[in-house]
Amino acid sequence: MDAIKKLMRNTMFRLSLLGAMLTMVSVAAALGLVYYSMIETELGRVEQANINEIAELQNLYDEAGLARVKAAMDAGLVPPTLSSEAPEYKQLFDAGGIAAVERAVTVRGASYEALYFLQTRRVVRGNILGQGDLITSENIDQSEDGGKGYSKINFLYSDPNSDSEDFIDRRARGIVGNLRLGEDRVAAIIVGRDVEAISRTGDRIRSTLPPALALAAILGLISSWFVSRSFAARVEAFNRLATDVRAGNLDRRAPRNHSEDEMDLLAEHLNDMLDHIDRLMQAMRYAGDSIAHDLRSPLTRLRTRLESAAVELGDTPEADVLFSAAEDASELLTTFDGVLRIARLEAGERRELLQPTDPKPLLDDLAELYEPACEDAGLAFTADISKGTDILADRGLLSQAVSNLVENAIKYTPKGGRIHLELRKTRNGRVLISVTDNGPGIPAEDRDRVKERFVRLDKSRTLPGSGLGLALVDAVADLHRAEFTMEDGFNDRDTLGLKANIILPRRRPGVKPDEKK
C-alpha cells in the first residue's frame, strides 16, 4: 500500500494516468462513432425504407386495389438481382414443381430484402407467415408517426423449410400497419427488412469495446509506471542535490544526460545558478576573513589600550570613562563575532563535525552552571533531563544555543519567577530540548521575526543585548536540521511566559552526518 501511495503522489504518474484515461475515452468515442455511422445510420435507412414501402403499398391500394398490392408483394419476394427465368429456378421446377420454386424464392427473398405479411379476412400471404402473432391490436393501434396508424417493431423470423443456421432466428426490423379504405381497415400488413448482418456487425463492435478499453487501461498503466519511474529517478537526483547543497556541499552539481529536454535544461540552469552561488559564497568568506583581520585586531588593541590607560589613571572619573569605552569595544567585538558565526552556520560550515552525541551530560553541566545564576537573580530553576537520547550534534554549538535560551530566560523573567530546562524524546522518536519560563513571553505574531538578526522587541530595548541570541539559536538548529519553535510557557503570573524548543531529528544508526536527509 505504501508503494501505491508513493506512486500516486508522483506527478508524472498522475499525468500519464490522465493521458491513459483520455485515451480510453477517445477509444470509446471512436468506437461509438463507428457504431453510429455503420449501424445506427444503416438501421435508420432500413426504417425509412420500410416507411416508404408501406406508404407505397397504400398508394397502390388506393390506385388499383388489393390485387395490385398482392402482385407487388409477390414481385418483392424475388431478389432484384435474380429472375424467375434463371437456370436454378428451372432446375427446381423440373425437380419439384412450382412449390419448390416458390419455397426457394421465399427463402432467398427473406434473406435479402423484402419481408412481407398480409392478412385479410380471406387471405394470408407473405414470407413471414409464422409471425402472425406480431399483428395484434396493441401493435396496430399504436402510432409512432403522427397518427398514420403504424408502429415500428423488431422481431425474429426463420425459414421452417431450411435447416441452415443462417435462416434460424434472424433479426429483422419492420413496420406494422393497415391498408385502409377511407377510415375502414381493409388488411393488416407487415413490411420488414432483414437486419441480421447489420446486427451482427453491431454485436462485434459492442463486444470489442470492453476489451479495447481494458487493453487501453492496461497499456496506459504500464506506460504511466515506466514514465513516472524514469521521471522520479531524475527528480530524486535533484532532491539529493538540494539536500547536499543545503548541507553546505556547494561543489555538488545536477547530473545531465545532454538530451536537451526540459529536465536536462533545468539541470543546466541549476548548475549555472550553483556556480554563481559558490562564487558569491567564496567572495563572502573572503570578505568575512578580511573584515576579521582588518577590524577585529584594531578593536582588540583599542580595548586593551583603553583598559591600560584606565589602570594607569587609577581611581579617577577619567578612568571610569575609559573603562566604559573599553566595555563598549568589547561589546562590539562580541557582536562582530556573533554575526560572523551566524554567517558561517548559515553557509553550512561545521556540519561535517556533527557526531553521535548524548546530550544529557551536556545539559547536566548547563543546569549545574546556571542554577546558581538563577538563584542570584531570585529565580527558581528546575531541570528534567532524560537518558537515552542520542543525536547527531556539535557539542559546542548545541551548548551555545541552549545557553542563549537560558540566558534570555534569566534576563527577561522577573524576580520570583521560574525557569525549567527539559530534555526528552517525543512520541515519534525525535529529541526535544526546551527552556520554559514565566516571563513576559513573546506574542505569537512576533515569534518568527525575533529569529532575525538585530531584531529586538520594544520592551527589550532597555536591557543590554544585540538581538543576535535567537538568530544564533535558529542558525544552530538549522545546521542540525532541527526545528526551533516558540510557544506559550508558564502563565501563572498572568503573563504569556515562553517555551523555546529545539526539536532535533532522531538519529538513524549507520547514517553519516553528510548523508542524513
Coordinates of N, CA, C and O in Angstrom, one line a residue, residues 40-202:
E40 N -26.2 2.4 -36.6 CA -27.4 3.2 -36.4 C -27.9 3.9 -37.7 O -29.1 4.0 -38.0
T41 N -26.9 4.4 -38.4 CA -27.3 5.1 -39.7 C -27.9 4.1 -40.7 O -28.9 4.4 -41.3
E42 N -27.3 2.9 -40.7 CA -27.9 1.8 -41.6 C -29.3 1.4 -41.1 O -30.2 1.2 -41.9
L43 N -29.4 1.2 -39.8 CA -30.8 0.9 -39.3 C -31.8 2.0 -39.6 O -33.0 1.7 -39.9
G44 N -31.3 3.2 -39.5 CA -32.2 4.3 -39.9 C -32.6 4.2 -41.3 O -33.8 4.5 -41.7
R45 N -31.7 3.9 -42.2 CA -32.0 3.7 -43.6 C -33.1 2.6 -43.8 O -34.0 2.7 -44.6
V46 N -32.9 1.5 -43.1 CA -33.9 0.4 -43.2 C -35.2 0.8 -42.7 O -36.3 0.5 -43.4
E47 N -35.3 1.5 -41.6 CA -36.6 2.0 -41.1 C -37.3 2.9 -42.1 O -38.5 2.9 -42.4
Q48 N -36.5 3.8 -42.7 CA -37.1 4.8 -43.7 C -37.5 4.0 -44.9 O -38.6 4.4 -45.5
A49 N -36.8 3.0 -45.3 CA -37.2 2.2 -46.5 C -38.6 1.5 -46.2 O -39.4 1.4 -47.0
N50 N -38.7 1.0 -45.0 CA -40.0 0.3 -44.6 C -41.1 1.3 -44.6 O -42.2 1.0 -45.1
I51 N -40.8 2.5 -44.0 CA -41.9 3.5 -44.0 C -42.3 3.9 -45.5 O -43.5 4.0 -45.8
N52 N -41.3 4.1 -46.3 CA -41.6 4.5 -47.7 C -42.4 3.4 -48.4 O -43.3 3.6 -49.2
E53 N -42.0 2.1 -48.1 CA -42.6 1.0 -48.8 C -44.1 0.8 -48.4 O -45.0 0.5 -49.2
I54 N -44.3 0.9 -47.1 CA -45.7 0.8 -46.7 C -46.6 1.9 -47.2 O -47.8 1.7 -47.5
A55 N -46.0 3.1 -47.3 CA -46.7 4.2 -47.9 C -47.0 3.9 -49.4 O -48.1 4.2 -49.9
E56 N -46.0 3.3 -50.1 CA -46.2 3.0 -51.5 C -47.3 1.9 -51.7 O -48.1 2.0 -52.6
L57 N -47.3 0.9 -50.8 CA -48.3 -0.1 -50.9 C -49.7 0.5 -50.7 O -50.7 0.1 -51.3
Q58 N -49.8 1.5 -49.8 CA -51.1 2.2 -49.6 C -51.5 2.9 -50.8 O -52.7 2.9 -51.2
N59 N -50.5 3.6 -51.5 CA -50.8 4.3 -52.7 C -51.3 3.3 -53.8 O -52.2 3.6 -54.6
L60 N -50.6 2.1 -53.9 CA -51.0 1.1 -54.9 C -52.5 0.6 -54.6 O -53.3 0.4 -55.5
Y61 N -52.8 0.4 -53.3 CA -54.1 0.0 -53.0 C -55.1 1.1 -53.4 O -56.2 0.8 -53.9
D62 N -54.8 2.3 -53.1 CA -55.7 3.4 -53.5 C -55.9 3.5 -55.0 O -57.0 3.8 -55.5
E63 N -54.9 3.2 -55.8 CA -55.0 3.3 -57.2 C -55.6 2.0 -57.9 O -56.4 2.2 -58.8
A64 N -55.2 0.8 -57.4 CA -55.6 -0.4 -58.2 C -56.2 -1.5 -57.3 O -56.5 -2.6 -57.8
G65 N -56.3 -1.3 -56.0 CA -57.0 -2.3 -55.2 C -56.0 -3.3 -54.6 O -54.8 -3.2 -54.8
L66 N -56.6 -4.3 -53.9 CA -55.8 -5.2 -53.2 C -55.0 -6.2 -54.1 O -53.9 -6.6 -53.8
A67 N -55.6 -6.5 -55.3 CA -54.9 -7.4 -56.2 C -53.5 -6.8 -56.6 O -52.5 -7.5 -56.7
R68 N -53.5 -5.5 -56.8 CA -52.2 -4.8 -57.2 C -51.2 -4.9 -56.0 O -50.0 -5.1 -56.3
V69 N -51.7 -4.8 -54.8 CA -50.8 -4.9 -53.7 C -50.2 -6.3 -53.6 O -49.0 -6.4 -53.3
K70 N -51.1 -7.3 -53.8 CA -50.6 -8.7 -53.7 C -49.6 -8.9 -54.8 O -48.5 -9.6 -54.5
A71 N -49.8 -8.4 -56.0 CA -48.8 -8.6 -57.1 C -47.5 -7.9 -56.8 O -46.4 -8.5 -57.0
A72 N -47.6 -6.7 -56.2 CA -46.3 -6.1 -55.8 C -45.6 -6.8 -54.7 O -44.4 -6.9 -54.8
M73 N -46.3 -7.4 -53.8 CA -45.7 -8.2 -52.7 C -45.0 -9.4 -53.3 O -43.9 -9.8 -53.0
D74 N -45.7 -10.1 -54.2 CA -45.2 -11.3 -54.9 C -43.9 -10.9 -55.6 O -42.9 -11.7 -55.6
A75 N -43.9 -9.8 -56.3 CA -42.7 -9.4 -57.1 C -41.6 -9.1 -56.1 O -40.4 -9.3 -56.4
G76 N -41.9 -8.5 -54.9 CA -40.9 -8.2 -54.0 C -40.2 -9.4 -53.3 O -39.2 -9.2 -52.7
L77 N -40.9 -10.5 -53.4 CA -40.3 -11.7 -52.8 C -39.0 -12.2 -53.6 O -38.2 -13.0 -53.0
V78 N -38.9 -11.8 -54.8 CA -37.7 -12.2 -55.6 C -36.6 -11.2 -55.5 O -36.8 -10.0 -55.6
P79 N -35.4 -11.6 -55.2 CA -34.3 -10.7 -55.1 C -34.1 -9.9 -56.4 O -34.3 -10.5 -57.5
P80 N -33.9 -8.7 -56.3 CA -33.8 -7.9 -57.6 C -32.7 -8.3 -58.5 O -32.8 -8.0 -59.7
T81 N -31.7 -9.0 -58.1 CA -30.7 -9.4 -59.0 C -31.0 -10.7 -59.7 O -30.2 -11.2 -60.5
L82 N -32.1 -11.4 -59.3 CA -32.4 -12.7 -59.9 C -33.7 -12.5 -60.8 O -34.5 -11.6 -60.7
S83 N -34.0 -13.5 -61.5 CA -35.2 -13.6 -62.4 C -35.8 -15.0 -62.2 O -35.1 -16.0 -62.0
S84 N -37.1 -15.0 -62.4 CA -37.8 -16.3 -62.3 C -37.4 -17.2 -63.5 O -37.7 -18.4 -63.4
E85 N -36.8 -16.7 -64.5 CA -36.3 -17.5 -65.6 C -34.9 -18.0 -65.4 O -34.3 -18.6 -66.3
A86 N -34.3 -17.7 -64.3 CA -32.9 -18.1 -64.0 C -32.8 -19.6 -64.1 O -33.7 -20.4 -63.7
P87 N -31.6 -20.2 -64.5 CA -31.5 -21.6 -64.7 C -31.7 -22.4 -63.4 O -32.3 -23.5 -63.4
E88 N -31.3 -21.9 -62.2 CA -31.5 -22.6 -61.0 C -33.0 -22.8 -60.7 O -33.4 -23.8 -60.2
Y89 N -33.8 -21.8 -61.1 CA -35.3 -22.0 -60.8 C -35.8 -23.0 -61.8 O -36.8 -23.8 -61.4
K90 N -35.4 -23.1 -63.0 CA -35.8 -24.1 -63.9 C -35.5 -25.5 -63.4 O -36.3 -26.4 -63.5
Q91 N -34.3 -25.7 -62.9 CA -33.9 -27.0 -62.3 C -34.8 -27.3 -61.1 O -35.3 -28.5 -61.0
L92 N -35.1 -26.4 -60.3 CA -36.0 -26.6 -59.2 C -37.4 -27.0 -59.6 O -38.1 -27.9 -59.1
F93 N -37.9 -26.3 -60.7 CA -39.2 -26.6 -61.2 C -39.3 -28.0 -61.8 O -40.2 -28.8 -61.6
D94 N -38.2 -28.4 -62.6 CA -38.2 -29.8 -63.1 C -38.2 -30.8 -62.0 O -38.7 -31.9 -62.2
A95 N -37.5 -30.5 -60.9 CA -37.3 -31.5 -59.8 C -38.6 -31.5 -58.9 O -39.0 -32.6 -58.5
G96 N -39.1 -30.4 -58.6 CA -40.2 -30.4 -57.6 C -41.4 -29.5 -57.9 O -42.2 -29.3 -57.0
G97 N -41.5 -29.0 -59.1 CA -42.6 -28.2 -59.4 C -42.6 -26.8 -58.9 O -41.6 -26.3 -58.4
I98 N -43.7 -26.2 -59.1 CA -43.9 -24.8 -58.7 C -43.7 -24.6 -57.2 O -43.2 -23.5 -56.7
A99 N -44.0 -25.6 -56.4 CA -43.9 -25.4 -54.9 C -42.4 -25.3 -54.5 O -42.1 -24.5 -53.6
A100 N -41.5 -26.0 -55.2 CA -40.1 -25.9 -54.9 C -39.6 -24.5 -55.3 O -38.8 -23.9 -54.5
V101 N -40.0 -24.0 -56.4 CA -39.6 -22.7 -56.8 C -40.1 -21.6 -55.9 O -39.3 -20.7 -55.4
E102 N -41.4 -21.7 -55.5 CA -41.9 -20.7 -54.5 C -41.2 -20.7 -53.2 O -40.9 -19.7 -52.6
R103 N -40.8 -21.9 -52.7 CA -40.1 -22.0 -51.5 C -38.7 -21.4 -51.6 O -38.3 -20.7 -50.7
A104 N -38.0 -21.7 -52.7 CA -36.7 -21.1 -52.8 C -36.8 -19.6 -52.9 O -36.0 -18.9 -52.4
V105 N -37.8 -19.1 -53.7 CA -37.9 -17.6 -53.8 C -38.2 -17.0 -52.5 O -37.7 -15.9 -52.1
T106 N -39.1 -17.7 -51.7 CA -39.4 -17.1 -50.4 C -38.2 -17.0 -49.5 O -37.9 -16.0 -48.8
V107 N -37.4 -18.1 -49.4 CA -36.2 -18.1 -48.5 C -35.2 -17.1 -49.0 O -34.7 -16.3 -48.2
R108 N -34.9 -17.1 -50.3 CA -33.9 -16.1 -50.8 C -34.4 -14.7 -50.6 O -33.6 -13.8 -50.3
G109 N -35.7 -14.5 -50.8 CA -36.2 -13.1 -50.6 C -36.1 -12.7 -49.2 O -35.7 -11.6 -48.9
A110 N -36.4 -13.6 -48.3 CA -36.3 -13.2 -46.9 C -34.9 -12.9 -46.5 O -34.6 -12.0 -45.6
S111 N -33.9 -13.6 -47.0 CA -32.5 -13.4 -46.6 C -31.9 -12.2 -47.3 O -30.8 -11.8 -46.9
Y112 N -32.6 -11.5 -48.2 CA -32.0 -10.4 -48.8 C -32.7 -9.1 -48.4 O -32.3 -8.3 -47.6
E113 N -33.9 -8.8 -49.0 CA -34.5 -7.5 -48.8 C -35.9 -7.6 -48.1 O -36.1 -7.4 -47.0
A114 N -36.9 -8.0 -49.0 CA -38.3 -7.8 -48.6 C -38.8 -8.9 -47.6 O -38.5 -10.1 -47.8
L115 N -39.5 -8.4 -46.6 CA -40.2 -9.3 -45.7 C -41.6 -8.8 -45.6 O -41.9 -7.6 -45.3
Y116 N -42.6 -9.7 -46.0 CA -44.0 -9.2 -46.1 C -44.9 -10.2 -45.3 O -44.6 -11.4 -45.2
F117 N -45.9 -9.6 -44.8 CA -47.1 -10.3 -44.3 C -48.3 -9.5 -44.5 O -48.4 -8.3 -44.2
L118 N -49.3 -10.2 -45.2 CA -50.6 -9.5 -45.5 C -51.7 -10.4 -45.0 O -51.7 -11.6 -45.3
Q119 N -52.6 -9.8 -44.3 CA -53.7 -10.6 -43.7 C -55.0 -9.8 -44.0 O -55.2 -8.7 -43.5
T120 N -55.9 -10.5 -44.7 CA -57.3 -10.0 -44.8 C -58.2 -11.1 -44.2 O -57.8 -12.0 -43.6
R121 N -59.5 -10.9 -44.4 CA -60.5 -11.8 -43.8 C -60.3 -13.2 -44.5 O -60.6 -14.2 -43.9
R122 N -60.0 -13.2 -45.8 CA -59.9 -14.5 -46.5 C -58.5 -14.9 -47.0 O -58.3 -16.1 -47.3
V123 N -57.5 -14.0 -46.9 CA -56.2 -14.3 -47.5 C -55.1 -14.0 -46.4 O -55.2 -12.9 -45.8
V124 N -54.2 -14.9 -46.3 CA -53.0 -14.7 -45.6 C -51.8 -15.1 -46.5 O -51.8 -16.2 -47.0
R125 N -50.9 -14.1 -46.7 CA -49.8 -14.5 -47.6 C -48.5 -13.6 -47.2 O -48.6 -12.7 -46.5
G126 N -47.4 -14.1 -47.7 CA -46.1 -13.4 -47.4 C -45.0 -14.4 -47.1 O -45.3 -15.6 -47.1
N127 N -43.9 -14.0 -46.8 CA -42.8 -14.9 -46.5 C -42.4 -14.9 -45.0 O -41.3 -15.4 -44.6
I128 N -43.2 -14.3 -44.1 CA -43.1 -14.5 -42.7 C -44.4 -14.9 -42.1 O -44.9 -14.3 -41.1
L129 N -45.0 -16.0 -42.7 CA -46.3 -16.4 -42.3 C -46.3 -16.9 -40.8 O -47.3 -16.9 -40.2
G130 N -45.2 -17.3 -40.4 CA -45.1 -17.8 -39.0 C -45.1 -16.7 -37.9 O -45.0 -17.0 -36.8
Q131 N -45.1 -15.5 -38.4 CA -45.0 -14.3 -37.4 C -46.3 -13.6 -37.3 O -46.4 -12.4 -37.0
G132 N -47.4 -14.3 -37.5 CA -48.7 -13.7 -37.4 C -49.0 -13.1 -36.0 O -49.8 -12.2 -35.8
D133 N -48.3 -13.6 -35.0 CA -48.6 -13.1 -33.6 C -48.1 -11.7 -33.4 O -48.3 -11.1 -32.4
L134 N -47.3 -11.2 -34.4 CA -46.8 -9.8 -34.4 C -48.0 -8.9 -34.6 O -47.9 -7.7 -34.2
I135 N -48.9 -9.3 -35.3 CA -50.0 -8.4 -35.7 C -51.1 -8.6 -34.6 O -51.9 -9.5 -34.6
T136 N -51.1 -7.7 -33.7 CA -52.1 -7.7 -32.6 C -52.7 -6.3 -32.6 O -52.3 -5.3 -33.2
S137 N -53.8 -6.2 -31.8 CA -54.5 -5.0 -31.7 C -53.6 -3.9 -31.0 O -53.6 -2.7 -31.3
E138 N -52.7 -4.4 -30.1 CA -51.8 -3.4 -29.5 C -50.8 -2.8 -30.5 O -50.6 -1.6 -30.5
N139 N -50.2 -3.6 -31.4 CA -49.3 -3.1 -32.3 C -50.0 -2.2 -33.3 O -49.5 -1.1 -33.7
I140 N -51.2 -2.6 -33.8 CA -51.8 -1.9 -34.8 C -52.4 -0.6 -34.3 O -52.3 0.4 -35.0
D141 N -52.9 -0.6 -33.1 CA -53.5 0.6 -32.6 C -52.4 1.7 -32.2 O -52.7 2.8 -32.0
Q142 N -51.2 1.2 -31.9 CA -50.1 2.1 -31.6 C -49.7 3.0 -32.8 O -49.8 2.5 -33.9
S143 N -49.3 4.2 -32.5 CA -48.9 5.1 -33.6 C -47.7 5.8 -33.2 O -47.6 6.4 -32.1
E144 N -46.7 5.7 -34.0 CA -45.4 6.4 -33.8 C -45.1 7.4 -34.9 O -43.9 7.9 -34.9
D145 N -46.0 7.7 -35.7 CA -45.7 8.6 -36.8 C -46.8 9.6 -37.1 O -47.4 9.6 -38.2
G146 N -47.1 10.3 -36.1 CA -48.1 11.4 -36.3 C -49.5 10.9 -36.6 O -50.1 11.6 -37.4
G147 N -49.9 9.8 -36.1 CA -51.3 9.3 -36.3 C -51.5 8.6 -37.6 O -52.6 8.5 -38.1
K148 N -50.4 8.2 -38.3 CA -50.6 7.5 -39.6 C -50.9 6.0 -39.4 O -51.1 5.3 -40.4
G149 N -51.0 5.5 -38.2 CA -51.6 4.2 -37.9 C -50.6 3.1 -38.1 O -51.0 2.0 -38.6
Y150 N -49.3 3.2 -37.8 CA -48.4 2.1 -37.8 C -47.4 2.2 -36.7 O -47.2 3.3 -36.1
S151 N -46.8 1.1 -36.4 CA -45.8 1.1 -35.3 C -44.5 0.4 -35.8 O -44.6 -0.5 -36.6
K152 N -43.4 0.7 -35.2 CA -42.1 0.0 -35.5 C -42.0 -1.2 -34.6 O -42.3 -1.1 -33.4
I153 N -41.4 -2.3 -35.2 CA -41.2 -3.5 -34.4 C -39.9 -4.1 -34.8 O -39.4 -3.9 -35.9
N154 N -39.3 -4.8 -33.8 CA -38.1 -5.7 -34.0 C -38.6 -7.1 -33.8 O -39.2 -7.4 -32.7
F155 N -38.2 -8.0 -34.6 CA -38.7 -9.4 -34.5 C -37.7 -10.4 -35.1 O -36.8 -10.0 -35.8
L156 N -37.9 -11.6 -34.7 CA -37.1 -12.7 -35.2 C -37.9 -13.5 -36.2 O -39.1 -13.7 -36.0
Y157 N -37.3 -14.0 -37.3 CA -38.0 -14.9 -38.2 C -37.1 -16.0 -38.6 O -35.9 -15.9 -38.5
S158 N -37.7 -17.1 -39.1 CA -37.0 -18.3 -39.5 C -37.7 -18.9 -40.7 O -38.9 -18.7 -41.0
D159 N -36.9 -19.7 -41.5 CA -37.5 -20.5 -42.6 C -37.7 -21.9 -42.1 O -36.8 -22.6 -41.8
P160 N -39.0 -22.3 -42.0 CA -39.3 -23.6 -41.5 C -38.8 -24.7 -42.4 O -38.7 -25.9 -42.0
N161 N -38.5 -24.4 -43.6 CA -38.1 -25.4 -44.6 C -36.6 -25.6 -44.7 O -36.1 -26.3 -45.6
S162 N -35.8 -24.9 -43.9 CA -34.4 -24.9 -44.0 C -33.8 -25.3 -42.7 O -34.2 -24.8 -41.6
D163 N -32.7 -26.1 -42.7 CA -32.0 -26.5 -41.5 C -30.8 -25.6 -41.3 O -30.1 -25.8 -40.3
S164 N -30.5 -24.7 -42.3 CA -29.3 -23.9 -42.1 C -29.5 -22.9 -41.0 O -30.5 -22.3 -40.8
E165 N -28.4 -22.7 -40.2 CA -28.4 -21.8 -39.1 C -28.6 -20.4 -39.6 O -29.0 -19.5 -38.8
D166 N -28.2 -20.1 -40.9 CA -28.4 -18.8 -41.4 C -29.8 -18.3 -41.5 O -30.1 -17.1 -41.6
F167 N -30.8 -19.3 -41.5 CA -32.2 -18.9 -41.6 C -33.0 -19.3 -40.4 O -34.2 -19.5 -40.5
I168 N -32.3 -19.3 -39.2 CA -33.0 -19.6 -38.0 C -32.8 -18.3 -37.1 O -31.7 -17.9 -36.8
D169 N -33.9 -17.8 -36.6 CA -33.9 -16.7 -35.7 C -33.1 -15.5 -36.2 O -32.2 -15.0 -35.5
R170 N -33.4 -15.1 -37.4 CA -32.7 -13.9 -38.0 C -33.5 -12.7 -37.5 O -34.7 -12.7 -37.3
R171 N -32.7 -11.6 -37.2 CA -33.2 -10.4 -36.7 C -33.7 -9.5 -37.9 O -33.1 -9.5 -38.9
A172 N -34.9 -8.9 -37.6 CA -35.5 -8.1 -38.6 C -36.1 -6.8 -38.0 O -36.4 -6.8 -36.8
R173 N -36.3 -5.8 -38.8 CA -36.9 -4.6 -38.3 C -38.0 -4.3 -39.3 O -37.8 -4.3 -40.5
G174 N -39.2 -4.0 -38.8 CA -40.3 -3.8 -39.7 C -41.3 -2.7 -39.2 O -41.1 -2.1 -38.1
I175 N -42.4 -2.6 -40.0 CA -43.5 -1.7 -39.7 C -44.8 -2.5 -39.7 O -45.0 -3.3 -40.6
V176 N -45.6 -2.3 -38.7 CA -46.9 -3.0 -38.6 C -47.9 -1.9 -38.9 O -47.9 -0.8 -38.2
G177 N -48.8 -2.1 -39.9 CA -49.8 -1.1 -40.2 C -51.0 -1.7 -40.8 O -51.2 -2.9 -40.8
N178 N -51.8 -0.9 -41.4 CA -53.1 -1.3 -42.1 C -53.2 -0.7 -43.4 O -52.7 0.4 -43.7
L179 N -53.8 -1.4 -44.3 CA -54.3 -0.8 -45.6 C -55.7 -0.3 -45.3 O -56.5 -1.1 -44.8
R180 N -56.0 0.9 -45.6 CA -57.2 1.5 -45.3 C -58.0 2.0 -46.6 O -57.3 2.4 -47.5
L181 N -59.3 1.9 -46.4 CA -60.1 2.5 -47.4 C -60.9 3.5 -46.7 O -61.9 3.2 -46.0
G182 N -60.5 4.8 -46.8 CA -61.1 5.8 -46.0 C -60.7 5.6 -44.6 O -59.5 5.5 -44.2
E183 N -61.7 5.4 -43.7 CA -61.5 5.2 -42.3 C -61.6 3.7 -42.0 O -61.3 3.3 -40.8
D184 N -61.9 2.9 -42.9 CA -62.0 1.4 -42.7 C -60.7 0.7 -42.9 O -60.0 1.0 -43.9
R185 N -60.5 -0.3 -42.1 CA -59.3 -1.1 -42.2 C -59.6 -2.3 -43.1 O -60.5 -3.0 -42.9
V186 N -58.8 -2.4 -44.2 CA -59.1 -3.5 -45.2 C -58.2 -4.7 -44.9 O -58.6 -5.8 -45.0
A187 N -56.9 -4.4 -44.5 CA -56.0 -5.5 -44.3 C -54.9 -5.1 -43.3 O -54.6 -3.9 -43.2
A188 N -54.4 -6.0 -42.6 CA -53.2 -5.8 -41.7 C -52.0 -6.2 -42.5 O -52.0 -7.2 -43.2
I189 N -50.9 -5.4 -42.3 CA -49.7 -5.7 -43.1 C -48.5 -5.4 -42.3 O -48.4 -4.6 -41.4
I190 N -47.5 -6.2 -42.6 CA -46.1 -6.0 -42.1 C -45.2 -5.9 -43.2 O -45.2 -6.7 -44.1
V191 N -44.4 -4.8 -43.2 CA -43.3 -4.6 -44.2 C -42.0 -4.6 -43.4 O -41.9 -3.8 -42.5
G192 N -41.1 -5.5 -43.7 CA -39.8 -5.5 -42.9 C -38.6 -5.7 -43.8 O -38.7 -5.9 -45.0
R193 N -37.5 -5.6 -43.1 CA -36.2 -5.8 -43.8 C -35.3 -6.6 -42.8 O -35.3 -6.5 -41.6
D194 N -34.6 -7.5 -43.4 CA -33.6 -8.3 -42.7 C -32.5 -7.4 -42.2 O -31.8 -6.8 -43.1
V195 N -32.2 -7.4 -40.9 CA -31.0 -6.6 -40.4 C -30.1 -7.5 -39.6 O -29.3 -7.1 -38.8
E196 N -30.0 -8.8 -40.0 CA -29.2 -9.7 -39.3 C -27.7 -9.4 -39.5 O -26.9 -9.3 -38.5
A197 N -27.3 -9.1 -40.7 CA -25.9 -8.7 -41.0 C -25.5 -7.4 -40.3 O -24.4 -7.3 -39.7
I198 N -26.4 -6.4 -40.3 CA -26.1 -5.2 -39.6 C -26.0 -5.4 -38.1 O -25.1 -4.9 -37.4
S199 N -26.9 -6.2 -37.5 CA -26.9 -6.5 -36.1 C -25.7 -7.3 -35.7 O -25.1 -7.0 -34.6
R200 N -25.2 -8.2 -36.5 CA -24.0 -8.9 -36.2 C -22.8 -8.0 -36.1 O -21.9 -8.1 -35.3
T201 N -22.8 -7.1 -37.1 CA -21.7 -6.1 -37.1 C -21.7 -5.3 -35.8 O -20.7 -5.0 -35.2
G202 N -22.9 -4.8 -35.4 CA -23.1 -4.1 -34.2 C -22.7 -4.9 -33.0 O -22.1 -4.4 -32.0

